[in-house]
Structures are given as structure tokens and as C-alpha cells.
Backbone as CSV, one residue per row, in Angstrom:
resi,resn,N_x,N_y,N_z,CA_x,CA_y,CA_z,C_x,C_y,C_z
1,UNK,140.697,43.016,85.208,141.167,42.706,83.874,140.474,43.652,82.910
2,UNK,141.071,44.473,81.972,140.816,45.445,80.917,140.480,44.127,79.556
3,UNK,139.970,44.110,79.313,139.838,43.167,78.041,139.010,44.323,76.738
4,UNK,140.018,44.548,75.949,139.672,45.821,74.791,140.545,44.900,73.677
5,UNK,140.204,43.831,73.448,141.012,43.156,72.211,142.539,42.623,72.354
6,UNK,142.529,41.464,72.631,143.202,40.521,72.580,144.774,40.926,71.462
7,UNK,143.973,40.772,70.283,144.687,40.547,68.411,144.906,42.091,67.938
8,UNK,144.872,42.970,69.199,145.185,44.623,68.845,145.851,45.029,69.728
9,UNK,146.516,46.471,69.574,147.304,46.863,70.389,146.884,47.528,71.922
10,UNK,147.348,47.152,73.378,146.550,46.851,74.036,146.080,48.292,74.334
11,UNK,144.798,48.355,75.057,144.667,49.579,75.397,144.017,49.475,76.717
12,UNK,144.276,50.265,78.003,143.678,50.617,78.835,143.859,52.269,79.225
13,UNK,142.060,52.048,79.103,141.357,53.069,79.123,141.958,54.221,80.819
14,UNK,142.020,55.236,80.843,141.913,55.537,82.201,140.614,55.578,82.986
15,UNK,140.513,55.109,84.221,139.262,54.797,84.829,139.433,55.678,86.153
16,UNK,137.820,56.721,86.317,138.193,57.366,87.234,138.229,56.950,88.779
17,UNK,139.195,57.613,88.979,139.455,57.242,90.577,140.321,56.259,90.593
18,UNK,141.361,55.467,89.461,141.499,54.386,89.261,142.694,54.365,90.061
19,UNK,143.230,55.485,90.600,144.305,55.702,91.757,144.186,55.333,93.296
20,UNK,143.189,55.373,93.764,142.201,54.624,94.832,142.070,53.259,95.016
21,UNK,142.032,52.656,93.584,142.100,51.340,93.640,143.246,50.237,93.799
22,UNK,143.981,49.857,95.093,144.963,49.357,95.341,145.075,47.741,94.897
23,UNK,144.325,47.135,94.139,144.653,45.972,93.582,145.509,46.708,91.946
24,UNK,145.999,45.452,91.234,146.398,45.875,89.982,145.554,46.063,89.046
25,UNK,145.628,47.039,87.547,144.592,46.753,86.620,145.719,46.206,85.597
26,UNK,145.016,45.094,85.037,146.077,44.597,84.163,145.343,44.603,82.408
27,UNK,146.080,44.424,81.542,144.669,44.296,80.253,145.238,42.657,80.057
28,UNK,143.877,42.190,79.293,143.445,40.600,78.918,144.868,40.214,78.602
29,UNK,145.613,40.771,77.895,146.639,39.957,77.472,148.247,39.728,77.824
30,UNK,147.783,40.707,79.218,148.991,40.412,80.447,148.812,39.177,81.036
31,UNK,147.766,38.560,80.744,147.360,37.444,81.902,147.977,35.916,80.793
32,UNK,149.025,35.410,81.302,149.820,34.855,81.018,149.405,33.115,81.229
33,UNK,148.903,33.025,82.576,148.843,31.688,83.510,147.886,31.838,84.440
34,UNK,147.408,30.950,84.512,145.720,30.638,85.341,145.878,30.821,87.058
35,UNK,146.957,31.126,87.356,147.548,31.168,88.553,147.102,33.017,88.903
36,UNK,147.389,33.839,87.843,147.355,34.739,87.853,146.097,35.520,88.572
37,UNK,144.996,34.790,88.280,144.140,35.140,88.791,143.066,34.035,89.678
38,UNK,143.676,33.168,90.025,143.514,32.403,90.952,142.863,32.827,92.510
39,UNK,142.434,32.297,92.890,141.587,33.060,94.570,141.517,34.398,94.310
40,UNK,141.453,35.297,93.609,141.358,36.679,93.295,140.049,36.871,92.959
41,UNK,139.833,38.328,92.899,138.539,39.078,92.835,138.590,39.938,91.589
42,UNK,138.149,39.154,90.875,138.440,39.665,89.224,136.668,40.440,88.733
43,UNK,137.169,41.990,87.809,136.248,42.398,87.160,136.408,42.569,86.347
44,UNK,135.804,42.219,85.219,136.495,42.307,83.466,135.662,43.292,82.963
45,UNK,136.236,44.359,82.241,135.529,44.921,81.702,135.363,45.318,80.269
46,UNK,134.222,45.085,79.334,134.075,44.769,78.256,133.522,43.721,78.017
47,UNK,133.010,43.185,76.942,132.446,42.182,76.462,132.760,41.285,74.923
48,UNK,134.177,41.582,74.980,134.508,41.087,73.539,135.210,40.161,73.826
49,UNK,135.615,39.361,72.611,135.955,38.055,72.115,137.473,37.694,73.537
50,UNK,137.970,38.693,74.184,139.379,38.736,74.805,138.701,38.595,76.028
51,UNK,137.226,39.344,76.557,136.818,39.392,77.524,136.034,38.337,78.115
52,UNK,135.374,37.485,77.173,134.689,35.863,77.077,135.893,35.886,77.597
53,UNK,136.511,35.164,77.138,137.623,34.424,77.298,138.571,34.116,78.654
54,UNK,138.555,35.494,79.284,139.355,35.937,80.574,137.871,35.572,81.285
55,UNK,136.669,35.907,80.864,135.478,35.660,82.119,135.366,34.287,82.272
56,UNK,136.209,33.251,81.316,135.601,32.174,81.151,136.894,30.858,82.337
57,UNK,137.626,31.738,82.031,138.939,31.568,82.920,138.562,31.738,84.348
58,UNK,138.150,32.926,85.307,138.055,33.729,86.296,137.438,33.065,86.677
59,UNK,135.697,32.687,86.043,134.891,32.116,86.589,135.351,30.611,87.162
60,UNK,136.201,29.618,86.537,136.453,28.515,86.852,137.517,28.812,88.073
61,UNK,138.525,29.750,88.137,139.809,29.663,89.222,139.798,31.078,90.173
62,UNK,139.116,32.006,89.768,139.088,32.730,90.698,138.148,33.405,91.681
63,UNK,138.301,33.724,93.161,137.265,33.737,94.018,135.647,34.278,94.071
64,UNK,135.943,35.621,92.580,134.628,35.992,92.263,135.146,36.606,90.812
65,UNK,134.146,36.808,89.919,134.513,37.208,88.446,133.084,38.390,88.289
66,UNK,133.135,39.553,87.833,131.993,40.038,87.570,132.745,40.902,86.270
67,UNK,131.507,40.748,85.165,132.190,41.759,83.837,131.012,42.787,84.005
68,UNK,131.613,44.379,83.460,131.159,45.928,83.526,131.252,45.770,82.076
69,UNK,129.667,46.124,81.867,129.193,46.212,79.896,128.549,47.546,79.625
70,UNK,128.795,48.198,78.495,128.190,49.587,78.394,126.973,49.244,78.378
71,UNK,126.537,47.834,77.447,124.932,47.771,77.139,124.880,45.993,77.128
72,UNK,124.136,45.333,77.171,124.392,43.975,77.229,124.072,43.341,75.639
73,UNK,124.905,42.796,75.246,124.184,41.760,74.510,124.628,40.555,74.052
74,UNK,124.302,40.010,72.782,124.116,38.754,72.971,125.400,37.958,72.022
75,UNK,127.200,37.397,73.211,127.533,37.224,72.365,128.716,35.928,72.188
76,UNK,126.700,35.205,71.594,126.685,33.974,71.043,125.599,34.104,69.467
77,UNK,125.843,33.108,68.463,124.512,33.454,67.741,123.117,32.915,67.978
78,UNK,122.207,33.912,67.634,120.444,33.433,68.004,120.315,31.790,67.564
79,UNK,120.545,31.636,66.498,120.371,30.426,65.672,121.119,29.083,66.716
């Protein structure tokens, strides 16, 4: 799952080698129904408001979920 903003126009990035990779890459807001990624091996990449969201999904229905972050941080507030 590409998750680059939900509420914008979608974008996926090209990823190298991404021709090699015989599963689909889809972005956050192809994903329609929880079925979609169901027993699947989901990697989200990004960390924004579209990408919560799809990690938060994956993690409950699908077989493994891991998100790829340029830098980590924190996003919930400190307070």
C-alpha cells in the first residue's frame, strides 16, 4: 500500500526494481474493503494521516503489516 495522502491527488512514487515485485502496488485510496487486504502481506509506505489509517486496518485483518518511514516520528501529540 502507497499511502501519500488520502484528500490529494493520488501519487505513486516509482520504486526501484518495482518490476520484480509480483504482488500488486496499490495507493491508500484504492483500498476500498477490508477484504482487500485480508490474509495478505501488506507494507505501507509513509507515515501520514492515509497511512495510520491503512496500518491500522492491515494490522487487525491482514497476515503481516510493516510501514517503510524516511525518519520516524511521533504521530500522535506529546501532551
Amino acid at each position: 500500500v502507497v499511502a501519500t495522502g488520502l484528500f490529494s491527488t493520488p501519487y505513486v512514487p516509482k520504486i526501484k526494481c518495482e518490476e520484480n515485485f509480483a504482488g500488486p502496488i496499490v495507493h491508500g485510496c484504492d483500498i476500498k474493503i477490508p477484504s482487500q487486504v485480508a490474509d495478505k502481506r501488506v507494507i505501507i509506505i509513509g507515515a501520514g494521516k492515509c497511512a495510520i489509517d491503512m496500518a491500522v486496518l492491515a494490522g487487525q485483518i491482514a497476515r503481516t503489516c510493516h510501514m517503510v518511514l524516511r525518519r520516524a516520528h511521533w504521530p500522535i501529540p506529546y501532551k
